[in-house]
Coordinates of C-alpha atoms and ligand atoms in Angstrom, one line a residue:
X95 CA -3.8 24.3 -15.8
X96 CA -2.8 22.4 -12.7
X97 CA -1.7 19.1 -14.1
X98 CA -0.6 17.7 -10.7
X99 CA -4.0 18.1 -9.2
X100 CA -5.6 16.5 -12.2
X101 CA -3.2 13.5 -12.2
X102 CA -4.6 10.2 -10.9
X103 CA -5.1 10.9 -7.2
X104 CA -6.3 7.5 -6.2
X105 CA -4.3 5.4 -3.7
X106 CA -4.7 1.7 -2.9
X107 CA -2.9 -0.2 -0.3
X108 CA -3.4 -3.6 1.3
X109 CA -2.4 -5.2 4.5
X110 CA -2.6 -8.9 5.5
X111 CA -4.7 -9.6 8.5
X112 CA -2.0 -10.1 11.1
X113 CA -3.9 -9.3 14.3
X114 CA -3.1 -6.6 16.7
X115 CA -0.9 -3.8 15.3
X116 CA 2.4 -2.8 17.0
X117 CA 4.6 0.2 17.0
X118 CA 6.3 -1.0 13.8
X119 CA 2.9 -0.8 11.9
X120 CA 2.0 2.5 13.5
X121 CA 5.2 4.3 12.4
X122 CA 5.9 2.3 9.3
X123 CA 2.5 2.2 7.7
X124 CA -0.5 3.6 9.5
X125 CA 0.9 7.1 10.1
X126 CA 1.6 7.3 6.4
X127 CA -1.9 6.2 5.5
X128 CA -3.3 8.9 7.8
X129 CA -1.4 11.5 6.0
X130 CA -2.5 10.2 2.6
X131 CA -6.2 10.0 3.5
X132 CA -6.3 13.8 3.5
X133 CA -4.5 14.2 0.2
X134 CA -5.8 11.4 -2.0
X135 CA -8.9 9.2 -2.5
X136 CA -7.7 6.3 -0.5
X137 CA -8.7 2.6 -0.6
X138 CA -7.3 0.5 2.3
X139 CA -7.9 -3.2 1.9
X140 CA -7.6 -6.1 4.3
X141 CA -6.0 -8.7 1.9
X142 CA -7.4 -11.8 3.6
X143 CA -6.9 -14.0 0.5
X144 CA -3.2 -13.0 0.5
X145 CA -2.9 -14.6 4.0
X146 CA -3.9 -17.9 2.4
X147 CA -1.1 -17.8 -0.2
X148 CA 1.4 -18.5 2.6
X149 CA -0.7 -20.0 5.3
X150 CA -3.7 -21.8 4.0
X151 CA -3.7 -24.4 6.8
X152 CA -4.6 -21.7 9.3
X153 CA -7.5 -20.2 7.4
X154 CA -9.6 -20.0 10.5
X155 CA -7.2 -17.6 12.1
X156 CA -7.9 -15.0 9.5
X157 CA -11.2 -13.7 10.8
X158 CA -10.2 -12.9 14.4
X159 CA -6.9 -11.4 13.3
X160 CA -8.8 -9.2 10.8
X161 CA -11.2 -7.7 13.4
X162 CA -8.3 -7.1 15.8
X163 CA -6.4 -5.3 13.0
X164 CA -9.4 -3.2 12.0
X165 CA -10.0 -2.1 15.5
X166 CA -6.4 -0.8 15.6
X167 CA -6.7 0.9 12.2
X168 CA -9.7 2.8 13.6
X169 CA -8.2 3.4 17.0
X170 CA -5.1 5.1 15.6
X171 CA -7.2 7.4 13.4
X172 CA -7.5 5.9 10.0
X173 CA -10.7 7.7 9.1
X174 CA -13.6 5.8 7.4
X175 CA -15.1 9.2 6.5
X176 CA -12.1 9.8 4.3
X177 CA -10.7 6.5 3.3
X178 CA -12.6 3.4 2.1
X179 CA -11.8 0.5 4.4
X180 CA -12.8 -2.9 3.0
X181 CA -12.1 -6.6 2.8
X182 CA -10.6 -8.1 -0.3
X183 CA -12.7 -11.3 -0.2
X184 CA -15.9 -9.3 0.0
X185 CA -15.3 -8.0 -3.5
X186 CA -15.5 -11.1 -5.6
X187 CA -14.5 -9.0 -8.6
X188 CA -10.9 -9.2 -7.4
X189 CA -11.0 -12.9 -8.0
X190 CA -12.4 -12.5 -11.5
X191 CA -9.8 -10.0 -12.5
X192 CA -7.1 -12.2 -11.0
X193 CA -8.3 -15.1 -13.1
X194 CA -8.4 -13.0 -16.3
X195 CA -4.9 -11.5 -15.7
X196 CA -3.5 -14.9 -15.0
X197 CA -4.3 -15.9 -18.6
X198 CA -1.9 -13.2 -20.0
X199 CA 0.8 -13.2 -17.3
X200 CA 3.9 -15.1 -18.5
X201 CA 5.2 -17.7 -16.0
X202 CA 8.7 -16.4 -16.3
X203 CA 7.6 -13.0 -14.9
X204 CA 6.3 -14.7 -11.8
X205 CA 9.3 -16.9 -11.3
X206 CA 11.5 -13.8 -11.5
X207 CA 9.7 -11.9 -8.7
X208 CA 12.4 -11.7 -5.9
X209 CA 10.0 -12.7 -3.0
X210 CA 9.1 -15.9 -4.8
X211 CA 12.5 -17.6 -4.1
X212 CA 13.3 -15.6 -1.0
X213 CA 10.2 -16.6 0.9
X214 CA 10.5 -20.2 -0.2
X215 CA 14.0 -20.2 1.3
X216 CA 13.0 -18.3 4.5
X217 CA 9.7 -19.9 5.3
X218 CA 10.8 -23.5 5.2
X219 CA 8.1 -24.7 7.5
X220 CA 5.3 -23.5 5.1
X221 CA 4.1 -25.2 2.0
X222 CA 4.9 -22.6 -0.7
X223 CA 5.0 -25.0 -3.6
X224 CA 1.4 -24.0 -4.6
X225 CA -0.2 -22.4 -7.6
X226 CA -1.6 -19.8 -5.3
X227 CA 1.7 -18.7 -3.9
X228 CA 3.3 -18.4 -7.4
X229 CA 0.3 -16.3 -8.5
X230 CA 0.2 -14.1 -5.4
X231 CA 1.6 -11.0 -7.3
X232 CA -1.1 -11.4 -9.9
X233 CA -3.7 -11.2 -7.1
X234 CA -2.0 -8.1 -5.8
X235 CA -2.0 -6.7 -9.3
X236 CA -5.7 -7.3 -9.5
X237 CA -6.2 -5.5 -6.2
X238 CA -4.5 -2.5 -7.6
X239 CA -5.7 -2.4 -11.2
X240 CA -9.4 -3.0 -10.4
X241 CA -9.4 0.5 -8.7
X242 CA -7.3 2.1 -11.4
X243 CA -5.1 3.4 -8.6
X244 CA -2.4 5.8 -9.6
X245 CA -0.4 5.3 -6.4
X246 CA 0.5 2.3 -4.2
X247 CA 2.2 3.2 -0.8
X248 CA 4.4 0.2 -0.1
X249 CA 7.7 -0.7 1.5
X250 CA 10.9 -1.3 -0.4
X251 CA 10.2 -5.0 -0.5
X252 CA 7.0 -4.6 -2.4
X253 CA 8.2 -2.3 -5.2
X254 CA 8.9 -5.3 -7.6
X255 CA 5.3 -6.2 -7.2
X256 CA 4.1 -2.8 -8.3
X257 CA 6.5 -2.9 -11.2
X258 CA 5.0 -6.3 -12.2
X259 CA 1.5 -4.7 -11.9
X260 CA 2.6 -2.0 -14.4
X261 CA 3.9 -4.7 -16.8
X262 CA 0.7 -6.7 -16.6
X263 CA -1.4 -3.6 -17.2
X264 CA 0.6 -2.7 -20.2
X265 CA 0.4 -6.2 -21.6
X266 CA -3.4 -6.3 -21.0
X267 CA -3.9 -2.9 -22.7
X268 CA -1.6 -4.0 -25.6
X269 CA -3.5 -7.2 -26.2
X270 CA -7.1 -6.1 -25.5
X271 CA -7.0 -2.4 -26.2
X272 CA -6.5 -3.1 -29.9
X273 CA -9.3 -2.3 -32.3
X274 CA -9.5 -2.8 -36.1
X275 CA -10.0 0.9 -36.8
X276 CA -8.2 2.3 -33.7
X277 CA -6.5 5.2 -35.6
X278 CA -9.7 6.5 -37.2
X279 CA -11.7 6.1 -34.0
X280 CA -9.1 7.9 -32.1
X281 CA -9.0 10.7 -34.6
X282 CA -12.7 11.2 -34.5
X283 CA -12.5 11.2 -30.7
X284 CA -9.9 14.0 -30.9
X285 CA -12.4 16.1 -32.9
X286 CA -15.0 15.6 -30.1
X287 CA -12.6 17.5 -27.7
X288 CA -13.7 20.8 -29.4
X289 CA -11.5 23.0 -31.5
X290 CA -9.2 24.5 -29.0
X291 CA -8.6 21.3 -27.0
X292 CA -8.2 19.0 -30.0
X293 CA -5.4 21.3 -31.3
X294 CA -3.8 21.3 -27.9
X295 CA -4.1 17.5 -27.6
X296 CA -2.5 16.9 -31.0
X297 CA 0.4 19.3 -30.2
X298 CA 1.0 17.6 -26.8
X299 CA 0.8 14.2 -28.4
X300 CA 3.4 15.1 -31.0
X301 CA 5.7 16.6 -28.4
X302 CA 5.5 13.4 -26.4
X303 CA 5.8 11.0 -29.3
X304 CA 8.5 12.8 -31.3
X305 CA 10.5 14.3 -28.5
X306 CA 9.7 12.0 -25.5
X307 CA 8.5 15.0 -23.6
X308 CA 7.0 13.6 -20.4
X309 CA 5.6 16.9 -19.3
X310 CA 3.6 17.0 -22.5
X311 CA 2.2 13.5 -21.7
X312 CA 1.2 14.7 -18.2
X313 CA -0.5 17.8 -19.6
X314 CA -2.3 15.8 -22.2
X315 CA -3.6 13.4 -19.6
X316 CA -4.7 16.3 -17.5
X317 CA -6.5 17.8 -20.5
X318 CA -8.4 14.5 -20.9
X319 CA -9.3 14.4 -17.2
X320 CA -10.8 17.8 -17.6
X321 CA -12.8 17.1 -20.7
X322 CA -16.4 16.5 -19.6
X323 CA -18.3 15.2 -22.6
X324 CA -16.1 12.2 -23.6
X325 CA -17.5 8.7 -23.5
X326 CA -15.5 6.2 -21.5
X327 CA -14.4 4.4 -24.6
X328 CA -13.2 7.6 -26.2
X329 CA -11.3 8.6 -23.1
X330 CA -9.5 5.3 -23.1
X331 CA -8.8 5.6 -26.8
X332 CA -7.4 9.1 -26.4
X333 CA -5.3 8.0 -23.4
X334 CA -3.9 5.1 -25.4
X335 CA -3.4 7.2 -28.5
X336 CA -1.1 9.4 -26.6
X337 CA 1.4 6.6 -26.2
X338 CA 0.6 4.7 -29.5
X339 CA -0.8 1.2 -29.0
X340 CA -4.5 0.9 -28.4
X341 CA -7.0 1.9 -25.7
X342 CA -5.8 2.1 -22.2
X343 CA -8.2 0.1 -20.1
X344 CA -6.0 -0.6 -17.0
X345 CA -4.0 2.2 -15.4
X346 CA -0.3 1.7 -14.7
X347 CA 0.3 2.5 -11.0
X348 CA 3.4 3.9 -9.4
X349 CA 4.9 2.9 -6.0
X350 CA 4.6 5.7 -3.4
X351 CA 7.7 5.4 -1.3
X352 CA 7.7 7.7 1.7
X353 CA 10.4 8.4 4.2
X354 CA 9.4 6.6 7.3
X355 CA 11.3 6.5 10.5
X356 CA 13.0 3.2 11.1
X357 CA 11.2 1.6 14.0
X358 CA 13.3 -1.2 15.3
X359 CA 12.1 -3.9 17.6
X360 CA 13.2 -4.2 21.2
X361 CA 16.2 -6.2 20.2
X362 CA 17.3 -3.9 17.3
X363 CA 16.0 -6.2 14.6
X364 CA 12.9 -5.2 12.6
X365 CA 9.9 -5.1 14.8
X366 CA 7.9 -8.2 14.0
X367 CA 5.6 -10.6 15.8
X368 CA 7.7 -13.6 14.6
X369 CA 10.8 -12.2 16.5
X370 CA 8.8 -11.6 19.7
X371 CA 10.3 -8.1 19.9
X372 CA 7.1 -6.0 19.6
X373 CA 5.2 -3.5 21.7
X374 CA 1.6 -3.7 20.6
X375 CA -0.6 -0.7 20.4
X376 CA -2.9 -2.0 23.1
X377 CA -0.2 -3.2 25.4
X378 CA -0.7 -2.7 29.1
X379 CA 1.3 0.4 30.3
X380 CA 3.1 -1.5 33.0
X381 CA 4.1 -4.1 30.4
X382 CA 5.3 -1.3 28.0
X383 CA 7.4 0.1 30.7
X384 CA 9.0 -3.1 31.7
X385 CA 9.7 -4.1 28.1
X386 CA 11.5 -0.9 27.5
X387 CA 13.4 -1.0 30.8
X388 CA 14.8 -4.4 30.1
X389 CA 15.5 -3.7 26.5
X390 CA 19.2 -4.3 25.6
X391 CA 21.5 -1.4 25.0
X392 CA 25.1 -0.9 23.7
X393 CA 26.9 -4.0 25.1
X394 CA 30.0 -1.9 25.7
X395 CA 28.2 -0.2 28.6
X396 CA 28.8 -2.9 31.2
X397 CA 29.2 -0.6 34.0
X398 CA 27.6 2.9 34.5
X399 CA 31.0 4.4 34.1
X400 CA 31.6 2.8 30.7
X401 CA 30.9 5.2 27.8
X402 CA 28.7 3.9 25.0
X403 CA 28.0 4.4 21.3
X404 CA 24.3 5.3 20.6
X405 CA 24.7 4.0 17.0
X406 CA 25.1 0.5 18.5
X407 CA 22.0 0.8 20.7
X408 CA 18.3 0.2 19.7
X409 CA 17.2 2.8 22.3
X410 CA 18.9 5.4 20.1
X411 CA 16.5 4.5 17.2
X412 CA 13.6 5.0 19.6
X413 CA 15.0 8.5 20.5
X414 CA 15.1 9.3 16.7
X415 CA 11.4 8.5 16.5
X416 CA 10.3 10.0 19.8
X417 CA 12.6 12.7 21.0
X418 CA 13.2 16.3 20.1
X419 CA 16.6 17.6 19.3
X420 CA 17.4 18.8 22.9
X421 CA 16.6 15.4 24.3
X422 CA 18.6 13.6 21.6
X423 CA 21.5 15.8 22.3
X424 CA 21.3 15.1 26.0
X425 CA 21.1 11.4 25.3
X426 CA 24.0 11.4 22.9
X427 CA 26.3 13.4 25.1
X428 CA 25.3 11.5 28.2
X429 CA 25.9 8.2 26.6
X430 CA 29.2 8.9 25.0
X431 CA 30.6 10.6 28.1
X432 CA 29.0 8.0 30.5
X433 CA 27.3 11.0 32.1
X434 CA 23.9 9.2 32.3
X435 CA 22.9 5.7 32.9
X436 CA 20.9 3.6 30.4
X437 CA 17.7 3.7 32.5
X438 CA 17.9 7.4 32.7
X439 CA 18.4 7.6 29.0
X440 CA 15.4 5.4 28.4
X441 CA 13.0 7.4 30.6
X442 CA 12.0 10.1 28.0
X443 CA 11.4 7.3 25.5
X444 CA 9.2 5.4 28.0
X445 CA 7.2 8.5 28.7
X446 CA 6.8 9.3 25.0
X447 CA 5.6 5.8 24.1
X448 CA 3.2 5.7 27.0
X449 CA 1.8 9.1 26.0
X450 CA 1.4 8.0 22.4
X451 CA -0.3 4.7 23.3
X452 CA -2.7 5.9 26.0
X453 CA -5.4 7.5 23.7
X454 CA -5.0 4.6 21.2
X455 CA -5.6 2.0 23.9
X456 CA -8.7 3.9 25.2
X457 CA -10.2 4.3 21.7
X458 CA -9.5 0.6 21.0
X459 CA -11.5 -0.4 24.1
X460 CA -14.4 1.7 23.0
X461 CA -14.3 0.5 19.4
X462 CA -14.0 -3.1 20.5
X463 CA -17.2 -2.6 22.6
X464 CA -19.2 -1.8 19.4
X465 CA -18.5 -4.6 16.9
X466 CA -21.6 -3.6 15.0
X467 CA -20.1 -0.2 14.3
X468 CA -17.0 -1.8 12.9
X469 CA -19.0 -4.0 10.7
X470 CA -21.1 -1.2 9.4
X471 CA -18.0 0.8 8.6
X472 CA -16.6 -2.1 6.6
X473 CA -19.9 -2.7 4.9
X474 CA -19.9 0.9 3.7
X475 CA -16.3 0.7 2.5
X476 CA -17.0 -2.6 0.7
X477 CA -20.1 -1.1 -1.0
X478 CA -18.1 1.8 -2.3
X479 CA -15.2 -0.3 -3.4
X480 CA -17.5 -2.8 -5.1
X481 CA -19.1 0.0 -7.2
X482 CA -15.7 1.0 -8.6
X483 CA -14.6 -2.7 -9.1
X484 CA -17.8 -3.5 -11.0
X485 CA -17.3 -0.6 -13.4
X486 CA -13.7 -1.7 -14.1
X487 CA -14.9 -5.3 -14.7
X488 CA -17.5 -4.1 -17.1
X489 CA -14.8 -2.4 -19.1
X490 CA -12.5 -5.4 -18.9
X491 CA -15.1 -7.9 -20.1
X492 CA -16.1 -5.6 -22.9
X493 CA -12.5 -5.1 -24.0
X494 CA -12.0 -8.8 -24.1
X495 CA -15.3 -9.5 -25.8
X496 CA -16.7 -11.3 -22.8
X497 CA -19.8 -9.3 -22.1
X498 CA -22.3 -11.5 -23.8
X499 CA -25.5 -12.5 -22.1
Ligands
LIG532 N1 1.6 -8.0 -1.0 C1 1.4 -7.2 0.2 C2 2.1 -7.8 1.4 O1 2.4 -9.0 1.4 C3 0.0 -7.1 0.5 C4 -0.9 -6.6 -0.6 C5 -1.8 -7.3 -1.3 C6 -0.9 -5.3 -1.1 N2 -2.4 -6.5 -2.2 C7 -1.9 -5.3 -2.1 C8 -0.2 -4.1 -0.8 C9 -2.2 -4.2 -2.9 C10 -0.5 -3.0 -1.6 C11 -1.5 -3.0 -2.6 O2 2.4 -7.1 2.3
LIG533 FE1 21.7 3.2 24.6 FE2 21.1 5.4 26.0 FE3 22.4 3.4 27.2 FE4 23.6 4.9 25.3 S1 22.9 5.6 27.3 S2 23.7 2.7 25.5 S3 22.0 5.3 23.9 S4 20.3 3.4 26.4

């Protein structure tokens, strides 16, 4: 039995509508998404409501920024035939789940989220003393839990939010997964697995519960994923029964941290629009060239004859992303021995960036010329996402006893 393949293979990620994408987005996020779209069932969401949590006064800027961003997602090769691309606010179920989760989320959990205080200190010009800003990690939890995603590709800074999502899911399952006669219902569900599988399930459950054997837990989950003729309720019972408690309605996700190349901005700080140090994916080639040519280098190299230290130069970080070993070797030696000048050193980087961006810019122009196509792609993504979200909400309402008509 291949337990890895049977594990939860659904990925969800969200991005705020920030307008045109730049090289930082491409190397930090989008290339990773493009790898994942081949290996997992991916849901990529424009989290437009999240933009409101820090910037509600500028709500009208969301729409144009969103279309610009989507054009770039498509232009780089995020594939709507593989991943579902959709807009958070088009799936109203996110708001419903957010509301229901907010009822069971302790205030102290939210006040403890690191970004809560950090952002209030950093973004002094914004009004972050709102209910919406405090609750923003609950909204993110709803985004993830409504798709029962197993994996959430995020940067380091977002990991605490995924952890919070796990805690909220666990708390929800604990409160609403309970049933009067859970044990006996679970036991009769075990029998429905068939002779061979029910024996295996019970053995694996014992191994996990008595010896904390996580491999056994994984195998048992895989066994359940394989079992065809279980009702949804029984499946949730058996998942929950593995770990004790009650039914498992919401799935605990894990952060998916991938090694990404550090893509610095032109000044060596993180590439970010607010620092004005970006190269956008649709930047005019002449502009790309002039930005890179004027980019600062190791300040020790005042004259051509002064040797430098690549570790102190943002161009070196570009070499790490764009150059092969031979070129990096050449740059390192030339820099430290003052054998090459900085403009010479930058040339292979300039060439590589131009080469990378050319097809993206061309595709973006084509895509921009057919806004109807973009809308239809998003509509399809939204329809597919909504189907999943609706199913989850049916289960959630039922578990809470809210499915009366
Ligand atoms: N909180 C994320 C950010 O600010 C965006 C986000 C919202 C997200 N919902 C998500 C990311 C769900 C991953 C999964 O960047
Ligand atoms: Fe930077 Fe290259 Fe100049 Fe060295 S030679 S300071 S690595 S640009």
